[in-house]
Structure formats: structure tokens, C-alpha cells
mmCIF file of C-alpha atoms in Angstrom:
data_model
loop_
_atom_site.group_PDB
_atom_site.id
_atom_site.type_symbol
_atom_site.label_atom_id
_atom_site.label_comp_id
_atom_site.label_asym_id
_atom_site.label_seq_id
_atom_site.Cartn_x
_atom_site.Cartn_y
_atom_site.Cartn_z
ATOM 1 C CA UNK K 1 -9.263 206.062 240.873
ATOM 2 C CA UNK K 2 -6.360 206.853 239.221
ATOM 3 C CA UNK K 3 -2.852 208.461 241.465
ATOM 4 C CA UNK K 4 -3.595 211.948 241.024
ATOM 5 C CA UNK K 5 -7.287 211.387 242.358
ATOM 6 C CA UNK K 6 -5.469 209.319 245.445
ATOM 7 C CA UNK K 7 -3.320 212.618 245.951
ATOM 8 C CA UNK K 8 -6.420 215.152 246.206
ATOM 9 C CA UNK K 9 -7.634 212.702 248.772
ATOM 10 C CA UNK K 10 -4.887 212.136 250.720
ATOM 11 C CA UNK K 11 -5.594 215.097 253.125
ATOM 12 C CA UNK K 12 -9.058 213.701 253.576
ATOM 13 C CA UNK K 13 -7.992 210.525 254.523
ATOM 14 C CA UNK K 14 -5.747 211.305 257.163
ATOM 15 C CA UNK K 15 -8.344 213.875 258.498
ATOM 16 C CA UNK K 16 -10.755 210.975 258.952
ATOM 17 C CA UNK K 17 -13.486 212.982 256.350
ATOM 18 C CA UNK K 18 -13.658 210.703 253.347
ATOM 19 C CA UNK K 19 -17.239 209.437 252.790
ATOM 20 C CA UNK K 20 -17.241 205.365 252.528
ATOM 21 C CA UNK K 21 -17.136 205.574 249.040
ATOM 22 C CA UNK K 22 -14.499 207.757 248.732
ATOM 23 C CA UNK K 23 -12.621 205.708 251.505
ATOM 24 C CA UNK K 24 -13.630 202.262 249.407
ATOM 25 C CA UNK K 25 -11.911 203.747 246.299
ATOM 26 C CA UNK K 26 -8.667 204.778 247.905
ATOM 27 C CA UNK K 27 -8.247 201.500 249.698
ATOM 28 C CA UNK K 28 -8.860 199.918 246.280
ATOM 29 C CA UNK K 29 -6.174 202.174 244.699
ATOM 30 C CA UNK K 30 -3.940 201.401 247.484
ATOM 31 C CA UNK K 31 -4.046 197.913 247.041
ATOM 32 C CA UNK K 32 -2.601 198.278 243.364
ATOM 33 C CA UNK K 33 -0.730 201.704 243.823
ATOM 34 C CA UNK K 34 2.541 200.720 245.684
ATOM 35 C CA UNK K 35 3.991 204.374 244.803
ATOM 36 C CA UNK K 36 0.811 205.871 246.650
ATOM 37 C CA UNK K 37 0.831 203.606 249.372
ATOM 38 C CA UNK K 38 4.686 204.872 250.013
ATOM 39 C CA UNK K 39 3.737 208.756 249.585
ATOM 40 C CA UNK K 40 0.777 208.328 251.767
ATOM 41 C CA UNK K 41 3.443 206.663 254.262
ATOM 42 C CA UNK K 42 5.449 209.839 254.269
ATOM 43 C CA UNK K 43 2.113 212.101 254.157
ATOM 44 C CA UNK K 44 1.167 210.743 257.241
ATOM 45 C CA UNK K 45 4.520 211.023 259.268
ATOM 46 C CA UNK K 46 4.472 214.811 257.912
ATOM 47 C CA UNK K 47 1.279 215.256 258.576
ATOM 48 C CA UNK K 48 2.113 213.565 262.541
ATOM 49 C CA UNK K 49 5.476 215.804 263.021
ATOM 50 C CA UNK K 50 3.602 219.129 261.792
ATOM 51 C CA UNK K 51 1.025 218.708 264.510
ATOM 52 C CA UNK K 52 3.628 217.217 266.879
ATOM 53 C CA UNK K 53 5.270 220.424 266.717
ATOM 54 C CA UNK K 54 2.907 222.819 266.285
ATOM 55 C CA UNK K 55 0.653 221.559 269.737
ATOM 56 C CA UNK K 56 -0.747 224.361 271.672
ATOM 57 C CA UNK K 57 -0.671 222.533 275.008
ATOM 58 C CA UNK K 58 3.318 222.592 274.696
ATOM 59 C CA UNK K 59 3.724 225.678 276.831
ATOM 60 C CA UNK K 60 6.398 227.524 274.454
ATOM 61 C CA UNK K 61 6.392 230.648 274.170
ATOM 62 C CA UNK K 62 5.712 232.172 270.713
ATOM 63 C CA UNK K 63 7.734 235.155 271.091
ATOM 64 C CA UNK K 64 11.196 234.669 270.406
ATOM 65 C CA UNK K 65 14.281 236.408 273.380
ATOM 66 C CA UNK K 66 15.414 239.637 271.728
ATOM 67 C CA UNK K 67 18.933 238.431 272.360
ATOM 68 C CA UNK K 68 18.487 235.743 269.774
ATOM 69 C CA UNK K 69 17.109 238.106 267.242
ATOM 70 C CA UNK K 70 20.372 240.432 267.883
ATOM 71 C CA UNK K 71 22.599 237.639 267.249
ATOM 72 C CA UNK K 72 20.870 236.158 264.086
ATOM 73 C CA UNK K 73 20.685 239.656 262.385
ATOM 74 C CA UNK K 74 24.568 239.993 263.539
ATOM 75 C CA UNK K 75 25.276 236.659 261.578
ATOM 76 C CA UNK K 76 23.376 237.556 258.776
ATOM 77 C CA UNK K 77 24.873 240.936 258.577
ATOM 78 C CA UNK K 78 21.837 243.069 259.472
ATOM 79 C CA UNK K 79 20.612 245.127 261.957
ATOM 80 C CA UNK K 80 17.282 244.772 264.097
ATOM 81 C CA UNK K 81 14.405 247.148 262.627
ATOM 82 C CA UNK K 82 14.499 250.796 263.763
ATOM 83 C CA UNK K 83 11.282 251.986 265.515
ATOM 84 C CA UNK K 84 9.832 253.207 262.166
ATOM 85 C CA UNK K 85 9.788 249.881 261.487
ATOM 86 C CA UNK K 86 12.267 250.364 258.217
ATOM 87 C CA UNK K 87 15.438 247.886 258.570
ATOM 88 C CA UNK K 88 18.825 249.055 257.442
ATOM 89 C CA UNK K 89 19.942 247.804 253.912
ATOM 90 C CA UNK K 90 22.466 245.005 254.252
ATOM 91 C CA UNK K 91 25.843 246.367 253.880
ATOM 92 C CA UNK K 92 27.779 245.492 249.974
#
């Protein structure tokens, strides 16, 4: 297995879904790859902060206060969408 094979199987491997062989080969390439063992390192702690975050069981709300909106269009110079749904151009 060469690095870019490691790569299209890191995904797998943190999922749990490589077959044995699969697994076998990656361990193998892991062993020599020092620059894949690192990425796979920082693929993992990605992987474990993405679904950190992202946990349904959390109880945040999705929708965001319409205050914030207000004051983050304000900053960026814009205004909140009219009704029609069209949002004024930014001012030059």
C-alpha cells in the first residue's frame, strides 16, 4: 500500500469498516509511513471534534436569535432579507 491508498482508507479506518485485509495493509503501511501515521493522528482528532460538536443529544437549538442575525448583517454592512426573500445589495 502505497500513501495515497492509506489516504482513501483513512475514513474507513476510523469508521471501524475496513475488512481485515484492508486493516492488515494499513497497519503495515503505518509501521513504515511516519507522515501517514501523523495525518491519521490529526484525521482522527478532526474526525473526534466534528462529531463532538455536531452531537444531537446537546440540546442546542439550531435556529439562531434574530437579534444576532441583525447585528451580524449590521457589521457586515447588510440588511436582513425582505419578505420576498431578495436581500438588499451591499452599499459601495
Amino acid at each position: 500500500m502505497n500513501c495515497r491508498e492509506a489516504l482513501e482508507h483513512f475514513g474507513q479506518c476510523v469508521d471501524g469498516e475496513l475488512t481485515s485485509l484492508e486493516r492488515w495493509r494499513l497497519r503495515l503501511h503505518l509501521w513504515i509511513c511516519g507522515h501517514c501515521r501523523k495525518y491519521l493522528r490529526s484525521y482522527r482528532t478532526t474526525v473526534e471534534a466534528e462529531r463532538a460538536a455536531f452531537k444531537a443529544d446537546d440540546g442546542a437549538s439550531a435556529e439562531v436569535p434574530d437579534a444576532l442575525v441583525k447585528r451580524i448583517l449590521s457589521a457586515a454592512d447588510l440588511s436582513p432579507p425582505s419578505s420576498e426573500g431578495n436581500p438588499r445589495p451591499p452599499a459601495k
